[in-house]
PDB file of C-alpha atoms in Angstrom:
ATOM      1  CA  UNK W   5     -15.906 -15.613   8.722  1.00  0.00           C
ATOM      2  CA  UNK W   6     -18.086 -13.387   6.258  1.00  0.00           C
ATOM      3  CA  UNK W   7     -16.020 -11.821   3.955  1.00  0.00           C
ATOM      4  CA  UNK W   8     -18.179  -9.240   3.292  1.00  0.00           C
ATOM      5  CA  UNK W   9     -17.723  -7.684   6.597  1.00  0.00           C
ATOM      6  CA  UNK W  10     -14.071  -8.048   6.245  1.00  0.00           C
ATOM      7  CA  UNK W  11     -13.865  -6.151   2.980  1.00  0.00           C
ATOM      8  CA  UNK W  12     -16.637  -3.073   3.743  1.00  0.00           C
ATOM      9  CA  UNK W  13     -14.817  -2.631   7.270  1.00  0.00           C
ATOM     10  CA  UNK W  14     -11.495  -2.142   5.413  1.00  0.00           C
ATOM     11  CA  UNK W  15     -12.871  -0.016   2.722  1.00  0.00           C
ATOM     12  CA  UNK W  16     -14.576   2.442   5.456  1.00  0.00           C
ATOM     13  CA  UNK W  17     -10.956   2.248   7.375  1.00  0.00           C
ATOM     14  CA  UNK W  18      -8.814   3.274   3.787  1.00  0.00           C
ATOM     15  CA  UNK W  19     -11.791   5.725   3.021  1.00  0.00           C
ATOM     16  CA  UNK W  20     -10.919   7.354   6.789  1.00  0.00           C
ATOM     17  CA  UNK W  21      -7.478   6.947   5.882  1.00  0.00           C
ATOM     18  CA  UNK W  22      -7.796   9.359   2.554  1.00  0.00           C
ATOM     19  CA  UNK W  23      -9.804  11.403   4.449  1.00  0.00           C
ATOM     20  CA  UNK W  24      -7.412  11.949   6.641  1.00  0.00           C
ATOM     21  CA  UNK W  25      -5.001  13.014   4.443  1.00  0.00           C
ATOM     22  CA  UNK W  26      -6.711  15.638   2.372  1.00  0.00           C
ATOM     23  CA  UNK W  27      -7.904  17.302   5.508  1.00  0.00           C
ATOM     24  CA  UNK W  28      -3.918  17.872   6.257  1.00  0.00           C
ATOM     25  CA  UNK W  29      -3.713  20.218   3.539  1.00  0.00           C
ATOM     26  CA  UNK W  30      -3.596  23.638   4.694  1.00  0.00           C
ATOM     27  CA  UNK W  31      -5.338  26.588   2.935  1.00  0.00           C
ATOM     28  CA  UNK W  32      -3.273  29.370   2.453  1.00  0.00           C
ATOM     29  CA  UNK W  33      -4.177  32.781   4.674  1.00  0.00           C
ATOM     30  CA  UNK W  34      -3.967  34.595   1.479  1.00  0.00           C
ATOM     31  CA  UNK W  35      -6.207  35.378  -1.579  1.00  0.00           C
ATOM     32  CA  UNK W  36      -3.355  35.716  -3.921  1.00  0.00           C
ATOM     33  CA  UNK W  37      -3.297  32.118  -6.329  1.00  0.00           C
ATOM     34  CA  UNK W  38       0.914  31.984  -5.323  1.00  0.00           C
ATOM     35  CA  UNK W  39      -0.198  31.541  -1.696  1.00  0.00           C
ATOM     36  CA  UNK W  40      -0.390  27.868  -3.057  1.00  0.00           C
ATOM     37  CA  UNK W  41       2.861  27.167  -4.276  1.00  0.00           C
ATOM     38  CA  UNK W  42       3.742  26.869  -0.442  1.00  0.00           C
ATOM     39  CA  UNK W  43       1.716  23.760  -0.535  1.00  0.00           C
ATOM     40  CA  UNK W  44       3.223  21.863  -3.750  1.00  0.00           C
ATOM     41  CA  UNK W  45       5.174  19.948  -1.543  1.00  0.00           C
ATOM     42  CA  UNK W  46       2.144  18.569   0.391  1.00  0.00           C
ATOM     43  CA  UNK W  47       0.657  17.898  -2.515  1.00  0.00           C
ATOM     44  CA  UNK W  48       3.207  16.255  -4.242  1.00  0.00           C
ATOM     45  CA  UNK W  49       3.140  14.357  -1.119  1.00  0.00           C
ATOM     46  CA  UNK W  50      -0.096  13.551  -0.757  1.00  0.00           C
ATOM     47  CA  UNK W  51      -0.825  12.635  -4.529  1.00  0.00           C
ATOM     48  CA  UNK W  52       2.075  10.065  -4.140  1.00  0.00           C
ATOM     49  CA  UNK W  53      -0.141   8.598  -0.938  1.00  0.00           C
ATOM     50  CA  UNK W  54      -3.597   8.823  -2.642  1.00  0.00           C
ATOM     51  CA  UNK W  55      -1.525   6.580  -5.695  1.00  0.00           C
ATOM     52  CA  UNK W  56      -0.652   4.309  -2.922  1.00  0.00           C
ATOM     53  CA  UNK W  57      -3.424   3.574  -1.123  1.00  0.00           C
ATOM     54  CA  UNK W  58      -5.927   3.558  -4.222  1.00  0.00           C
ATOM     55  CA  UNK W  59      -3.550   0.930  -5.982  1.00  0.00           C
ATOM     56  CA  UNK W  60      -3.414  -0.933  -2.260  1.00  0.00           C
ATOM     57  CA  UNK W  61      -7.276  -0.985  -2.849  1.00  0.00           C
ATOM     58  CA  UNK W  62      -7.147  -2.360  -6.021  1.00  0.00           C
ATOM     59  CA  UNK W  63      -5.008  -5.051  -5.242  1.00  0.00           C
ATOM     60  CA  UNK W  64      -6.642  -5.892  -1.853  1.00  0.00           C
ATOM     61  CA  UNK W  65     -10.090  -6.459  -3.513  1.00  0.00           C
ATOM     62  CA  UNK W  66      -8.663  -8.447  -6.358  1.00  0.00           C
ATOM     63  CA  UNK W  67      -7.049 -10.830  -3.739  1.00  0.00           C
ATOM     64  CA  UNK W  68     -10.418 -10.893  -1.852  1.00  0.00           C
ATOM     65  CA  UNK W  69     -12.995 -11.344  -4.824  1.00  0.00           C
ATOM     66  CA  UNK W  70     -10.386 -14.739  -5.207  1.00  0.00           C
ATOM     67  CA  UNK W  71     -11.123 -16.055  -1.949  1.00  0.00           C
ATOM     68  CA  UNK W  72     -14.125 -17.667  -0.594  1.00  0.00           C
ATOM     69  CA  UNK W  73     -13.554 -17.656   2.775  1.00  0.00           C
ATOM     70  CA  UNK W  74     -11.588 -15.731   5.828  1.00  0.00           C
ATOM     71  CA  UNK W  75      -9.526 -17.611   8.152  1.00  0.00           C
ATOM     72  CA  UNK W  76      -8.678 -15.781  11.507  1.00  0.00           C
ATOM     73  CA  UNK W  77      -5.156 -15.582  10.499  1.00  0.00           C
ATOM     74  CA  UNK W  78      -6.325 -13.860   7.240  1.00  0.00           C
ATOM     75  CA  UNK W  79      -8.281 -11.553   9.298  1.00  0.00           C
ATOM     76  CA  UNK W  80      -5.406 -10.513  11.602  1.00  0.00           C
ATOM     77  CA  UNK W  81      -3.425 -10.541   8.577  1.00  0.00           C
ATOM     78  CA  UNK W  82      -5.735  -7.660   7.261  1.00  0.00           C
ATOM     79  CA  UNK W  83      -5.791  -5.913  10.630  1.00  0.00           C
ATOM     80  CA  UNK W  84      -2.418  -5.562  10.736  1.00  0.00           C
ATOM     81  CA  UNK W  85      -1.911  -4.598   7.109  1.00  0.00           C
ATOM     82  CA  UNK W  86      -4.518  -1.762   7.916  1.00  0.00           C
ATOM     83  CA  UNK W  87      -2.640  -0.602  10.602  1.00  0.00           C
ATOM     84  CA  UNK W  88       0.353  -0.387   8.790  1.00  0.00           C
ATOM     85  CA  UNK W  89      -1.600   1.671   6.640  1.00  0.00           C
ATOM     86  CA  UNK W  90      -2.802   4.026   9.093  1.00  0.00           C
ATOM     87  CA  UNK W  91       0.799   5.735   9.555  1.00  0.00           C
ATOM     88  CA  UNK W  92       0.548   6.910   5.882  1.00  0.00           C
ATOM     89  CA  UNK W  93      -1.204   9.948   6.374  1.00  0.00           C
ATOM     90  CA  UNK W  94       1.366  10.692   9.213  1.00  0.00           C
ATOM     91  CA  UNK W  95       4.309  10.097   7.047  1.00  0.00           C
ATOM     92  CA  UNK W  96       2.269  12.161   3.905  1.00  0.00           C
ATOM     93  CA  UNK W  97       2.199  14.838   6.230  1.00  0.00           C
ATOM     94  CA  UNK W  98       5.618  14.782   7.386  1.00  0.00           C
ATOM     95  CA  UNK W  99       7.085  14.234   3.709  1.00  0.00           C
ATOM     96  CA  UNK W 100       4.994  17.377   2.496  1.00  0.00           C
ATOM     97  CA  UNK W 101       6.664  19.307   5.185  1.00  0.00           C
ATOM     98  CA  UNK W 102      10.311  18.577   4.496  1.00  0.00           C
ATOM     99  CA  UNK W 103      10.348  16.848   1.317  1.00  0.00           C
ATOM    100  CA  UNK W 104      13.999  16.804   1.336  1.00  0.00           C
ATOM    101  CA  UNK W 105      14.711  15.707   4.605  1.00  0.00           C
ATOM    102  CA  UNK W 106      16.427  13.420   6.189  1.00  0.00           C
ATOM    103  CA  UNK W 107      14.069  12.339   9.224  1.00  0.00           C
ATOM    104  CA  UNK W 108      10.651  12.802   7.137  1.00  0.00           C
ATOM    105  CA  UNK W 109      11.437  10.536   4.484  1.00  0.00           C
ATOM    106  CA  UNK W 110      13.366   7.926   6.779  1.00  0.00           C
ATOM    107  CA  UNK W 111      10.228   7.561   8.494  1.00  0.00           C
ATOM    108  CA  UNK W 112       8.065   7.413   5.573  1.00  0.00           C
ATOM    109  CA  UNK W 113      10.598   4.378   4.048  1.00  0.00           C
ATOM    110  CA  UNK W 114      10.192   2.859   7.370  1.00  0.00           C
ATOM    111  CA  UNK W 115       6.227   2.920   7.147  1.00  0.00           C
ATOM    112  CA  UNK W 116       6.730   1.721   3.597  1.00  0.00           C
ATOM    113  CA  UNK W 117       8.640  -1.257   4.663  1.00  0.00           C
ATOM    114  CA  UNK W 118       6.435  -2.386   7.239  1.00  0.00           C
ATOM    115  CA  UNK W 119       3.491  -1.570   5.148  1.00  0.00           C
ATOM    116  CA  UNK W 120       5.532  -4.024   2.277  1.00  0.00           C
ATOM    117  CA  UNK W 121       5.963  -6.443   4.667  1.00  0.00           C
ATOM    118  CA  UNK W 122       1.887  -6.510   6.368  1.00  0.00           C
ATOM    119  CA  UNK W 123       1.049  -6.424   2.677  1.00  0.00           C
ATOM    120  CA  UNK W 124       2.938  -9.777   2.030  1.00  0.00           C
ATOM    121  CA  UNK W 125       2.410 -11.166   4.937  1.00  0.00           C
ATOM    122  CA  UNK W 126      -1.884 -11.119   4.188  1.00  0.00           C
ATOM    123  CA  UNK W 127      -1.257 -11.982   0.470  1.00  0.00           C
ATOM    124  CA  UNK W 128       0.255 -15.262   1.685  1.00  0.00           C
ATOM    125  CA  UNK W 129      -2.299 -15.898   4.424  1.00  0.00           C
ATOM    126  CA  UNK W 130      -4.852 -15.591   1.452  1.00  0.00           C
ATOM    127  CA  UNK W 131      -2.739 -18.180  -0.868  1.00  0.00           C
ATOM    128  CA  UNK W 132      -3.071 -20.401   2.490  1.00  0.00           C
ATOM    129  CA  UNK W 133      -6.481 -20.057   3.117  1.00  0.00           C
ATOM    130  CA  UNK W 134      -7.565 -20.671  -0.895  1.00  0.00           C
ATOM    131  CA  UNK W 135      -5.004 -24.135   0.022  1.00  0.00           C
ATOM    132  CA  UNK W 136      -7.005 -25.243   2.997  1.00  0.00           C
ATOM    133  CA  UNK W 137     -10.127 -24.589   1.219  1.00  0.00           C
ATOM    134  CA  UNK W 138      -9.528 -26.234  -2.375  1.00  0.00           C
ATOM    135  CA  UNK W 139      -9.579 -23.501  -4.391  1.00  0.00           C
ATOM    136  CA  UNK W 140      -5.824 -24.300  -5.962  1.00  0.00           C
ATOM    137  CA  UNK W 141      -6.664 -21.596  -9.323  1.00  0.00           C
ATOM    138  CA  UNK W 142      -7.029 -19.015  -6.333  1.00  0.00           C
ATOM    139  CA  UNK W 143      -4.458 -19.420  -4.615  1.00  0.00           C
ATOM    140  CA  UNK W 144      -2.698 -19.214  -7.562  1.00  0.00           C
ATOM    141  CA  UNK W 145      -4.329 -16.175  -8.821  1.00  0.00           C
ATOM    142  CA  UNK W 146      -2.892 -14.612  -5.836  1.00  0.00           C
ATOM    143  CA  UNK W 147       0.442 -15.868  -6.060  1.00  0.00           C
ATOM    144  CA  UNK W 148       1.442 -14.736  -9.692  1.00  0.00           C
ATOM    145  CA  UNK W 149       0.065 -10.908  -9.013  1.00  0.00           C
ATOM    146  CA  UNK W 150       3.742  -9.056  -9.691  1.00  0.00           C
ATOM    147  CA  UNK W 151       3.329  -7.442  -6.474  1.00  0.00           C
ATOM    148  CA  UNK W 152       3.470 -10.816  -4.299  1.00  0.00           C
ATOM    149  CA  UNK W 153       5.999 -12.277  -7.267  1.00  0.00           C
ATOM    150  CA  UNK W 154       8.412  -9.299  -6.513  1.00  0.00           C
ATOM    151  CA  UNK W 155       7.823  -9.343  -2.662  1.00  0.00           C
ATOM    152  CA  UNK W 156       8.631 -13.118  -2.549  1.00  0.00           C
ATOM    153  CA  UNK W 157      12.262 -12.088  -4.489  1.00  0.00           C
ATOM    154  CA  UNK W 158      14.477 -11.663  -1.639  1.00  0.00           C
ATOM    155  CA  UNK W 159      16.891 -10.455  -3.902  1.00  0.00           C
ATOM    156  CA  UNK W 160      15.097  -7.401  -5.402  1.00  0.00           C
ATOM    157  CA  UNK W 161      14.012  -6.565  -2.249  1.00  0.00           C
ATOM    158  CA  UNK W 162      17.225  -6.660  -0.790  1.00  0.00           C
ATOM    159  CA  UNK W 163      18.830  -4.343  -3.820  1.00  0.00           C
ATOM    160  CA  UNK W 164      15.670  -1.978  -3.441  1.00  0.00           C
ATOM    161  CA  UNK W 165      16.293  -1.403   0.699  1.00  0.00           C
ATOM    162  CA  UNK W 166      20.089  -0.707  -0.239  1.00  0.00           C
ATOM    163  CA  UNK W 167      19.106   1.770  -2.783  1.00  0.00           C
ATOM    164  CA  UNK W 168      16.971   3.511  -0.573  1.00  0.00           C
ATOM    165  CA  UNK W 169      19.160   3.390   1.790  1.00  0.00           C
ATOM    166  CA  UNK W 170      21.374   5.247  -0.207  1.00  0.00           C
ATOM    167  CA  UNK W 171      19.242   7.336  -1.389  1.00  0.00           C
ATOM    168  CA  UNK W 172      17.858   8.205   2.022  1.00  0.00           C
ATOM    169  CA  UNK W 173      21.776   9.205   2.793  1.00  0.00           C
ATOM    170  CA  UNK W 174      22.351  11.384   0.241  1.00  0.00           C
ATOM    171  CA  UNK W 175      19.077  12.640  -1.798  1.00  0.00           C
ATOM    172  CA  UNK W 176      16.308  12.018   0.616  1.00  0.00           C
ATOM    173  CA  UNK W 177      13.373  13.817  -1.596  1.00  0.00           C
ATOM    174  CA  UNK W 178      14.348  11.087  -4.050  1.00  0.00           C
ATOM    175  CA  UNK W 179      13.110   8.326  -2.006  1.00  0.00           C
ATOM    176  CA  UNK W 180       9.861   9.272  -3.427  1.00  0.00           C
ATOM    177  CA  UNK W 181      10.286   8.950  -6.732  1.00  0.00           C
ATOM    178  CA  UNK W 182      11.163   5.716  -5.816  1.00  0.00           C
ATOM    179  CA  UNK W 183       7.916   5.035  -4.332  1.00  0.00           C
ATOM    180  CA  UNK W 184       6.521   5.912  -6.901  1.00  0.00           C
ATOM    181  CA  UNK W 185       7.907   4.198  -9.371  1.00  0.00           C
ATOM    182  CA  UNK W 186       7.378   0.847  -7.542  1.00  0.00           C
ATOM    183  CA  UNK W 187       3.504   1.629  -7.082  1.00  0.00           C
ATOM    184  CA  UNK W 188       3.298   2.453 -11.131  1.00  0.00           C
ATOM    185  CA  UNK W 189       5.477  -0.255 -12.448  1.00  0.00           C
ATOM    186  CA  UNK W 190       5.204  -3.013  -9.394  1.00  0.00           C
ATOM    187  CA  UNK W 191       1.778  -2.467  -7.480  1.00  0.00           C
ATOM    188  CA  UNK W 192      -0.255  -0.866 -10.564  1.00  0.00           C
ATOM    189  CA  UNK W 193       0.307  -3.781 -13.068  1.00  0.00           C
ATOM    190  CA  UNK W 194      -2.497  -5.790 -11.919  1.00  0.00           C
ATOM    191  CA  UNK W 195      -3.327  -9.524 -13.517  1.00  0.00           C
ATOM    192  CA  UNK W 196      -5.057  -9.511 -16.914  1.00  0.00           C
ATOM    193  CA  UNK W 197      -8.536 -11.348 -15.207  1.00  0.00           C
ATOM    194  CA  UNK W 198      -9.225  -8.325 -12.671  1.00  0.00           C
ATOM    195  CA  UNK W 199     -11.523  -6.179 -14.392  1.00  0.00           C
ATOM    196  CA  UNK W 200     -13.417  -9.548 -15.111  1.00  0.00           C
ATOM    197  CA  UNK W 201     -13.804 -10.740 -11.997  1.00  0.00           C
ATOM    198  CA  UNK W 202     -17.996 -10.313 -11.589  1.00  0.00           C
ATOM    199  CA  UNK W 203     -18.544 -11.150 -15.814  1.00  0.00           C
TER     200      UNK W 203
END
């Protein structure tokens, strides 16, 4: 399959995606520069989302400059990765209305977790397909990004669910710090060779 198309359909479906989400923000009836301050929590919310998806981005094209070639299965794989992605503006929204609230941010760690798990689940159909097609330092590539590396640790993952969990319980707003965090210090430290990829 011709990866190009793959990889300009998903940029025009995260560029929709963004889209989306700045056109949530609401402009205040009034003239007066505090009318904003009603809005911090949207975009507290929303800059959170815009760090996700444009470190998603980064990620997904490193993992794609890798590869050669796109199986099916890779293909799906992508599909439903974007889809996952789709509910983010949703949950953005949501978030930025109640920022400290219980069902908001439930729903946006459920989105999160399926988004985590689509995002996985296309990182290892891309190991696969560099496999089947000989490319063993791609594959590889792939495989030791910290993202996949802390995806593939059952046990951090587990600790991470029961600490949002937790958190969900009894400080919901702080569920996105901890989003946060993991796309700064998990999804944003990107392999040394990915700024060199086209040199």
């Amino acid at each position: 399959m011709n990866k190009t198309r793959v990889e300009a359909f998903t940029d025009a479906v995260l560029a929709i995606i963004l889209t989306i989400m700045i056109l949530e923000f609401k402009t205040p009836e009034s003239f007066e520069l505090s009318a904003i301050l009603d809005q911090i929590p949207y975009l507290i919310s929303y800059a959170i989302g815009y760090l996700f998806i444009g470190v998603a981005w980064y990620n997904h094209h490193y993992m794609f400059s890798q590869t050669r070639w796109i199986t099916q299965n890779v293909y799906w794989a992508n599909n439903i990765w974007m889809f996952t992605t789709s509910f983010i503006p949703v949950a953005t929204a949501w978030v930025g209305r109640g920022l400290n609230e219980q069902g908001p941010e439930i729903f946006y760690f459920i989105v999160f977790l399926l988004w985590s798990v689509a995002y996985f689940y296309l990182s290892n159909r891309l190991i696969r397909a560099n496999e089947k097609d000989h490319q063993p330092k791609a594959a590889e590539a792939i495989r030791s990004m910290v993202i996949y590396r802390y995806m593939s640790n059952w046990k951090l993952v587990s600790i991470q669910v029961i600490v949002s969990v937790l958190v969900l319980k009894f400080m919901p707003a702080l569920q996105m710090v901890i989003v946060t965090l993991m796309i700064i210090f998990i999804g944003a430290r990107f392999n040394a060779d990915s700024d060199k990829l086209f040199h």
